[in-house]
Amino acid sequence: MKLKLNNESLAQLQKEIDDALVGARTTEDVDAVRVQYLGRKNGVLTEALKSLKDLGLEEKKVFGPLLNDLKNRIEEQLTRAEHALDVDQSAARDLTLPGIVPETGHLHPMTLVQHELMDIFRSMGFMIVEGPELDQEFYNFESLNIPKTHPARDIQDTFFIKTPITRKEKRDLPKTGWVMRTHTSNMQVRIMEEYGAPLRCVVPARVFRNESTDASHEHTFYQFECFVVDEKINIGNLLWTIQEIFRQLYKKDVKVRLRPGYFPFTEPSFEPDMSCVFCDGVGCRVCKYTGWVEMGGSGMIHPNVFKAAGFPEGKYTGFAFGMGMSRLAMLKYGLPDVRLFMDSDLRILKQF
Ligand code: DAH
């Protein structure tokens, strides 16, 4: 719409805007008025201002200031109208309504179990150590009585590192290769060297296996290792400790039995079973109707391990056990499948 410049038309324009703003109910309505009159393209007042340049000098002198005044006034009016609507709308909010609770993150169930486990161990006087994920073959294998030719190296599908590693280590070990640790047992001799005996120690940490991922295999997973070294440590201490840890973690009395097993770094070696926490040993899907669940590996520390750590021969004995953290978490939270933890399915994870 083109404005004819005279006093009446300007007065008429002001009235139109006043009326339009009286009818404005929302900030969008106010915006529409702004666009119609002040819009950069085709705004009625904007066009009128542009047309000033075609006027004679006298007319310019009259209408120039009039149009500018009008523009300033309208801008003020629009701002005021917007502000009034804002205030209006916030007054319309019902402050007694419950608020919108923002979503917050939380710890993963595996982390929760790890923390709880650490609290239990700490209360029993164990120290907690993590150690390096990239380690020398010596600590992951040789020091644990697993020499190069030992078949156990094949069982533990290892990520061998080809790139030369220049990390400075306390102990100078010529020509040992480097691996991603395949188990937390890699920390046994490291800790013995660092702290000496007696020791009460737990290692919760990430380990790696060169396996193709399937339903029950992950290349990266969590284990924890526990070991105790002193002058008179025996199998009874091992059995009691496992039982007590489980009793506190699962908050019920569980039975533990030690089945004979084989690990190069323990002698004798055992595979500990725990009575099923779901059916209390009666038999259910989780324990495959046996009443027992397998919980990892354990045994009395082999004399060759002490030897690798430089401990005097025959002076110390010790027990060790190692377990997968996901198994512990699965039993703790009653999840039927370990994979549910790792699938990042929020419907599951949000429950913790
Ligand atoms: N390191 C073993 C594994 O990953 C588990 C294990 C067995 C740990 C016996 C121990 C042990 O401390 O005594 O399969």
Short mmCIF file of C-alpha atoms and ligand atoms in Angstrom, two decimals:
data_model
loop_
_atom_site.label_atom_id
_atom_site.label_comp_id
_atom_site.label_asym_id
_atom_site.label_seq_id
_atom_site.Cartn_x
_atom_site.Cartn_y
_atom_site.Cartn_z
CA MET A 1 0.00 0.00 0.00
CA LYS A 2 1.42 3.33 -0.96
CA LEU A 3 0.92 6.18 1.44
CA LYS A 4 -0.06 9.55 0.20
CA LEU A 5 1.88 12.04 2.23
CA ASN A 6 -0.31 14.55 4.01
CA ASN A 7 -1.33 15.27 7.59
CA GLU A 8 -4.55 13.28 7.38
CA SER A 9 -2.92 10.21 5.95
CA LEU A 10 -0.32 10.22 8.72
CA ALA A 11 -2.97 10.58 11.39
CA GLN A 12 -4.92 7.78 9.73
CA LEU A 13 -1.83 5.59 9.72
CA GLN A 14 -1.26 6.16 13.44
CA LYS A 15 -4.87 5.23 14.14
CA GLU A 16 -4.61 2.04 12.11
CA ILE A 17 -1.59 0.98 14.09
CA ASP A 18 -3.23 1.82 17.41
CA ASP A 19 -6.23 -0.31 16.46
CA ALA A 20 -4.10 -3.18 15.26
CA LEU A 21 -2.16 -3.23 18.51
CA VAL A 22 -5.29 -3.16 20.63
CA GLY A 23 -6.35 -6.33 18.87
CA ALA A 24 -2.94 -8.03 19.27
CA ARG A 25 -3.21 -11.06 21.59
CA THR A 26 0.15 -12.70 21.07
CA THR A 27 3.70 -11.63 20.29
CA GLU A 28 3.13 -13.04 16.80
CA ASP A 29 0.27 -10.54 16.33
CA VAL A 30 2.60 -7.70 17.35
CA ASP A 31 5.22 -9.01 14.96
CA ALA A 32 2.75 -9.00 12.12
CA VAL A 33 2.00 -5.31 12.80
CA ARG A 34 5.72 -4.58 12.82
CA VAL A 35 6.20 -6.29 9.48
CA GLN A 36 3.19 -4.58 7.92
CA TYR A 37 4.33 -1.07 8.82
CA LEU A 38 8.05 -1.22 9.47
CA GLY A 39 9.08 -4.28 7.45
CA ARG A 40 12.21 -3.65 5.43
CA LYS A 41 10.44 -4.80 2.30
CA ASN A 42 7.08 -3.15 1.59
CA GLY A 43 6.49 -1.88 5.12
CA VAL A 44 3.99 1.01 4.69
CA LEU A 45 6.09 3.45 6.69
CA THR A 46 9.37 2.19 5.29
CA GLU A 47 8.10 2.85 1.76
CA ALA A 48 6.91 6.31 2.76
CA LEU A 49 10.38 7.10 4.14
CA LYS A 50 11.97 5.87 0.92
CA SER A 51 9.66 8.07 -1.15
CA LEU A 52 10.95 11.20 0.66
CA LYS A 53 13.79 11.42 -1.81
CA ASP A 54 11.35 12.14 -4.64
CA LEU A 55 9.83 15.15 -2.85
CA GLY A 56 10.70 18.79 -3.29
CA LEU A 57 12.92 20.44 -0.71
CA GLU A 58 10.07 22.16 1.13
CA GLU A 59 8.01 19.01 1.40
CA LYS A 60 11.01 17.07 2.58
CA LYS A 61 11.51 19.56 5.39
CA VAL A 62 7.92 19.08 6.53
CA PHE A 63 7.41 15.36 6.07
CA GLY A 64 10.91 14.14 6.88
CA PRO A 65 10.71 14.93 10.61
CA LEU A 66 7.03 13.95 10.76
CA LEU A 67 7.68 10.49 9.32
CA ASN A 68 10.71 9.94 11.53
CA ASP A 69 8.78 10.91 14.64
CA LEU A 70 6.00 8.60 13.65
CA LYS A 71 8.44 5.76 13.08
CA ASN A 72 10.06 6.22 16.50
CA ARG A 73 6.70 6.36 18.20
CA ILE A 74 5.50 3.22 16.49
CA GLU A 75 8.65 1.37 17.43
CA GLU A 76 8.16 2.33 21.04
CA GLN A 77 4.54 1.25 20.89
CA LEU A 78 5.48 -2.13 19.47
CA THR A 79 8.09 -2.71 22.13
CA ARG A 80 5.66 -1.79 24.85
CA ALA A 81 2.98 -4.06 23.41
CA GLU A 82 5.42 -6.98 23.29
CA HIS A 83 6.53 -6.41 26.84
CA ALA A 84 2.95 -6.22 28.07
CA LEU A 85 2.16 -9.54 26.42
CA ASP A 86 5.20 -11.18 28.00
CA VAL A 87 4.17 -10.04 31.45
CA ASP A 88 0.64 -11.14 30.75
CA GLN A 89 1.68 -14.60 29.71
CA SER A 90 3.93 -15.22 32.69
CA ALA A 91 1.13 -14.10 34.99
CA ALA A 92 -1.04 -16.67 33.27
CA ARG A 93 1.34 -19.48 34.28
CA ASP A 94 0.09 -21.57 37.15
CA LEU A 95 2.92 -21.53 39.63
CA THR A 96 1.42 -24.32 41.69
CA LEU A 97 1.78 -26.82 38.83
CA PRO A 98 4.58 -29.37 39.33
CA GLY A 99 7.78 -28.36 37.52
CA ILE A 100 9.35 -30.15 34.60
CA VAL A 101 12.11 -32.32 36.04
CA PRO A 102 15.22 -32.09 33.86
CA GLU A 103 16.75 -35.41 32.88
CA THR A 104 19.95 -36.14 34.71
CA GLY A 105 22.55 -38.77 33.95
CA HIS A 106 23.54 -41.50 36.36
CA LEU A 107 26.14 -44.19 36.77
CA HIS A 108 26.05 -47.32 34.67
CA PRO A 109 25.02 -50.49 36.56
CA MET A 110 28.49 -51.94 36.00
CA THR A 111 30.03 -48.88 37.62
CA LEU A 112 27.57 -49.11 40.48
CA VAL A 113 28.55 -52.71 41.15
CA GLN A 114 32.21 -51.84 40.91
CA HIS A 115 31.80 -49.02 43.43
CA GLU A 116 29.93 -51.26 45.83
CA LEU A 117 32.54 -53.96 45.50
CA MET A 118 35.31 -51.46 46.14
CA ASP A 119 33.54 -50.23 49.27
CA ILE A 120 33.34 -53.79 50.56
CA PHE A 121 37.00 -54.49 49.87
CA ARG A 122 38.08 -51.15 51.33
CA SER A 123 36.18 -51.87 54.53
CA MET A 124 38.15 -55.12 54.78
CA GLY A 125 41.47 -53.29 54.50
CA PHE A 126 42.29 -54.00 50.85
CA MET A 127 44.12 -51.46 48.74
CA ILE A 128 42.77 -50.68 45.27
CA VAL A 129 45.10 -50.42 42.29
CA GLU A 130 44.33 -50.17 38.56
CA GLY A 131 47.59 -50.23 36.62
CA PRO A 132 48.40 -50.07 32.91
CA GLU A 133 46.14 -51.48 30.17
CA LEU A 134 49.09 -51.66 27.81
CA ASP A 135 51.58 -53.92 29.49
CA GLN A 136 54.75 -55.88 28.95
CA GLU A 137 54.36 -59.54 28.06
CA PHE A 138 56.46 -60.26 31.11
CA TYR A 139 53.77 -59.05 33.53
CA ASN A 140 50.84 -60.41 31.57
CA PHE A 141 52.45 -63.85 31.01
CA GLU A 142 56.00 -64.78 32.09
CA SER A 143 55.73 -63.44 35.62
CA LEU A 144 52.58 -65.53 36.01
CA ASN A 145 54.38 -68.73 35.19
CA ILE A 146 53.17 -68.68 31.58
CA PRO A 147 56.34 -69.06 29.46
CA LYS A 148 56.36 -68.31 25.72
CA THR A 149 55.60 -71.87 24.66
CA HIS A 150 52.81 -72.34 27.16
CA PRO A 151 49.43 -73.29 25.63
CA ALA A 152 47.70 -70.82 27.95
CA ARG A 153 48.93 -68.03 25.65
CA ASP A 154 46.73 -69.41 22.91
CA ILE A 155 43.74 -69.68 25.18
CA GLN A 156 43.94 -65.99 25.95
CA ASP A 157 43.58 -64.45 22.52
CA THR A 158 45.96 -61.59 22.87
CA PHE A 159 46.29 -58.22 21.17
CA PHE A 160 50.04 -58.08 20.55
CA ILE A 161 51.37 -54.57 19.96
CA LYS A 162 53.70 -54.14 16.98
CA THR A 163 54.55 -50.46 17.44
CA PRO A 164 57.70 -50.04 19.54
CA ILE A 165 56.79 -48.78 23.01
CA THR A 166 59.26 -46.50 24.73
CA ARG A 167 57.52 -46.19 28.09
CA LYS A 168 60.01 -46.00 30.93
CA GLU A 169 59.45 -48.81 33.40
CA LYS A 170 60.87 -49.25 36.87
CA ARG A 171 62.21 -52.67 36.09
CA ASP A 172 64.45 -52.95 33.07
CA LEU A 173 63.21 -55.96 31.09
CA PRO A 174 65.18 -56.43 27.92
CA LYS A 175 63.26 -57.45 24.81
CA THR A 176 59.83 -58.26 26.14
CA GLY A 177 56.99 -57.49 23.79
CA TRP A 178 53.94 -55.43 24.64
CA VAL A 179 50.31 -56.52 24.81
CA MET A 180 46.94 -55.18 25.80
CA ARG A 181 46.47 -56.92 29.12
CA THR A 182 44.33 -60.01 28.78
CA HIS A 183 43.51 -60.16 32.48
CA THR A 184 43.88 -58.18 35.68
CA SER A 185 46.31 -60.83 36.96
CA ASN A 186 48.95 -58.76 35.12
CA MET A 187 49.04 -56.59 38.22
CA GLN A 188 50.09 -59.33 40.65
CA VAL A 189 53.86 -59.12 40.21
CA ARG A 190 53.79 -55.37 39.49
CA ILE A 191 52.16 -54.78 42.86
CA MET A 192 54.39 -57.26 44.67
CA GLU A 193 57.45 -55.42 43.29
CA GLU A 194 56.07 -52.02 44.15
CA TYR A 195 54.77 -52.67 47.68
CA GLY A 196 56.39 -55.88 48.93
CA ALA A 197 54.63 -58.23 51.38
CA PRO A 198 52.29 -58.44 53.23
CA LEU A 199 49.62 -57.43 50.71
CA ARG A 200 45.85 -57.17 50.51
CA CYS A 201 44.93 -55.88 47.16
CA VAL A 202 42.20 -55.58 44.57
CA VAL A 203 42.39 -54.54 40.92
CA PRO A 204 39.13 -53.55 39.20
CA ALA A 205 39.93 -52.84 35.57
CA ARG A 206 39.41 -53.19 31.85
CA VAL A 207 40.94 -56.10 29.94
CA PHE A 208 41.16 -56.98 26.25
CA ARG A 209 40.92 -60.12 24.15
CA ASN A 210 41.39 -60.52 20.45
CA GLU A 211 38.06 -62.25 19.87
CA SER A 212 35.32 -61.69 17.39
CA THR A 213 32.37 -60.25 19.24
CA ASP A 214 29.33 -62.47 19.58
CA ALA A 215 26.55 -63.18 22.04
CA SER A 216 28.88 -64.01 24.90
CA HIS A 217 32.21 -62.50 23.84
CA GLU A 218 33.43 -58.92 23.94
CA HIS A 219 36.90 -57.74 22.99
CA THR A 220 36.88 -55.32 25.94
CA PHE A 221 35.44 -56.20 29.31
CA TYR A 222 35.84 -55.68 33.03
CA GLN A 223 37.47 -57.97 35.53
CA PHE A 224 38.56 -57.68 39.06
CA GLU A 225 41.47 -59.41 40.68
CA CYS A 226 41.93 -59.91 44.37
CA PHE A 227 45.01 -61.27 46.09
CA VAL A 228 46.45 -61.54 49.54
CA VAL A 229 50.04 -62.33 50.47
CA ASP A 230 51.38 -62.99 53.94
CA GLU A 231 53.26 -65.64 55.87
CA LYS A 232 50.42 -68.00 56.70
CA ILE A 233 47.70 -67.54 54.11
CA ASN A 234 45.73 -70.69 53.34
CA ILE A 235 42.82 -72.03 51.31
CA GLY A 236 40.47 -71.38 54.22
CA ASN A 237 41.27 -67.66 53.94
CA LEU A 238 40.50 -67.79 50.22
CA LEU A 239 37.16 -69.51 50.72
CA TRP A 240 36.10 -67.21 53.55
CA THR A 241 37.04 -64.07 51.63
CA ILE A 242 35.10 -65.01 48.50
CA GLN A 243 32.11 -65.98 50.58
CA GLU A 244 32.18 -62.78 52.62
CA ILE A 245 32.52 -60.54 49.55
CA PHE A 246 29.52 -62.22 47.94
CA ARG A 247 27.51 -62.15 51.15
CA GLN A 248 27.96 -58.38 51.37
CA LEU A 249 27.44 -57.74 47.67
CA TYR A 250 24.28 -59.82 47.34
CA LYS A 251 23.09 -59.12 50.87
CA LYS A 252 22.34 -62.74 51.63
CA ASP A 253 24.20 -65.75 52.92
CA VAL A 254 25.58 -67.61 49.94
CA LYS A 255 27.49 -70.84 49.76
CA VAL A 256 30.75 -71.05 47.85
CA ARG A 257 32.30 -74.26 46.63
CA LEU A 258 35.74 -74.69 45.08
CA ARG A 259 35.96 -77.02 42.10
CA PRO A 260 39.44 -78.14 41.08
CA GLY A 261 40.71 -76.14 38.12
CA TYR A 262 43.91 -75.24 36.34
CA PHE A 263 45.71 -71.89 36.08
CA PRO A 264 49.50 -71.68 35.61
CA PHE A 265 49.83 -69.00 38.29
CA THR A 266 48.08 -70.85 41.11
CA GLU A 267 48.70 -74.21 42.74
CA PRO A 268 46.32 -75.68 43.65
CA SER A 269 43.81 -73.91 41.39
CA PHE A 270 40.05 -73.75 41.84
CA GLU A 271 36.99 -72.59 40.01
CA PRO A 272 34.71 -71.07 42.62
CA ASP A 273 30.96 -71.55 42.29
CA MET A 274 28.38 -69.55 44.22
CA SER A 275 24.99 -70.86 45.19
CA CYS A 276 22.51 -69.18 42.83
CA VAL A 277 21.25 -65.93 44.35
CA PHE A 278 18.02 -66.16 42.36
CA CYS A 279 16.76 -69.55 43.45
CA ASP A 280 18.96 -70.06 46.55
CA GLY A 281 20.32 -73.22 45.04
CA VAL A 282 17.00 -74.79 44.12
CA GLY A 283 17.60 -74.50 40.36
CA CYS A 284 16.42 -71.92 37.83
CA ARG A 285 17.14 -70.57 34.35
CA VAL A 286 20.03 -68.39 35.53
CA CYS A 287 21.94 -71.28 37.09
CA LYS A 288 20.84 -73.63 34.32
CA TYR A 289 18.98 -75.66 36.95
CA THR A 290 22.19 -76.64 38.77
CA GLY A 291 21.76 -74.33 41.78
CA TRP A 292 25.32 -73.01 41.26
CA VAL A 293 26.87 -70.24 39.17
CA GLU A 294 30.49 -70.20 38.04
CA MET A 295 32.29 -67.13 39.33
CA GLY A 296 35.79 -67.12 37.79
CA GLY A 297 39.17 -68.50 38.80
CA SER A 298 41.15 -68.74 42.00
CA GLY A 299 43.89 -70.57 43.82
CA MET A 300 46.99 -70.38 45.98
CA ILE A 301 49.67 -68.21 44.37
CA HIS A 302 52.27 -70.33 42.60
CA PRO A 303 55.84 -70.17 44.05
CA ASN A 304 57.11 -69.13 40.60
CA VAL A 305 55.02 -65.96 40.81
CA PHE A 306 56.69 -65.01 44.09
CA LYS A 307 60.02 -65.82 42.49
CA ALA A 308 59.29 -63.47 39.56
CA ALA A 309 58.57 -60.72 42.08
CA GLY A 310 61.91 -61.39 43.81
CA PHE A 311 60.33 -62.57 47.08
CA PRO A 312 62.48 -64.89 49.27
CA GLU A 313 61.76 -68.51 48.51
CA GLY A 314 59.30 -70.26 50.81
CA LYS A 315 58.65 -67.25 53.03
CA TYR A 316 55.19 -66.21 51.81
CA THR A 317 51.98 -67.85 50.74
CA GLY A 318 48.99 -66.16 49.21
CA PHE A 319 45.67 -66.63 47.50
CA ALA A 320 44.30 -64.96 44.38
CA PHE A 321 41.01 -64.85 42.57
CA GLY A 322 39.75 -63.12 39.47
CA MET A 323 36.23 -62.58 38.22
CA GLY A 324 34.29 -60.90 35.42
CA MET A 325 32.48 -57.82 36.60
CA SER A 326 29.53 -58.18 34.22
CA ARG A 327 28.65 -61.55 35.73
CA LEU A 328 28.61 -60.00 39.20
CA ALA A 329 26.43 -57.12 37.99
CA MET A 330 24.06 -59.39 36.13
CA LEU A 331 23.44 -61.46 39.25
CA LYS A 332 23.18 -58.35 41.40
CA TYR A 333 20.49 -56.70 39.29
CA GLY A 334 18.69 -59.80 38.14
CA LEU A 335 19.31 -59.24 34.46
CA PRO A 336 18.99 -62.50 32.53
CA ASP A 337 21.61 -61.61 29.91
CA VAL A 338 25.01 -59.90 30.14
CA ARG A 339 24.50 -58.28 26.76
CA LEU A 340 21.71 -56.10 28.15
CA PHE A 341 24.34 -54.03 29.98
CA MET A 342 26.32 -53.34 26.86
CA ASP A 343 23.53 -52.68 24.38
CA SER A 344 23.05 -49.06 25.51
CA ASP A 345 19.31 -49.70 25.59
CA LEU A 346 18.05 -46.78 27.67
CA ARG A 347 14.89 -48.63 28.66
CA ILE A 348 17.16 -50.99 30.59
CA LEU A 349 19.81 -48.55 31.76
CA LYS A 350 17.35 -45.97 33.07
CA GLN A 351 16.14 -48.44 35.67
CA PHE A 352 19.28 -48.15 37.78
N1 DAH B 1 43.24 -64.33 35.11
C1 DAH B 1 42.30 -65.41 34.92
C2 DAH B 1 41.51 -65.16 33.64
O1 DAH B 1 41.38 -64.06 33.22
C3 DAH B 1 41.36 -65.51 36.07
C4 DAH B 1 42.07 -65.93 37.33
C5 DAH B 1 42.23 -67.26 37.62
C6 DAH B 1 42.54 -64.99 38.21
C7 DAH B 1 42.84 -67.67 38.78
C8 DAH B 1 43.19 -65.38 39.39
C9 DAH B 1 43.33 -66.75 39.64
O2 DAH B 1 43.68 -64.51 40.26
O3 DAH B 1 43.94 -67.13 40.79
O4 DAH B 1 40.99 -66.06 33.09
#
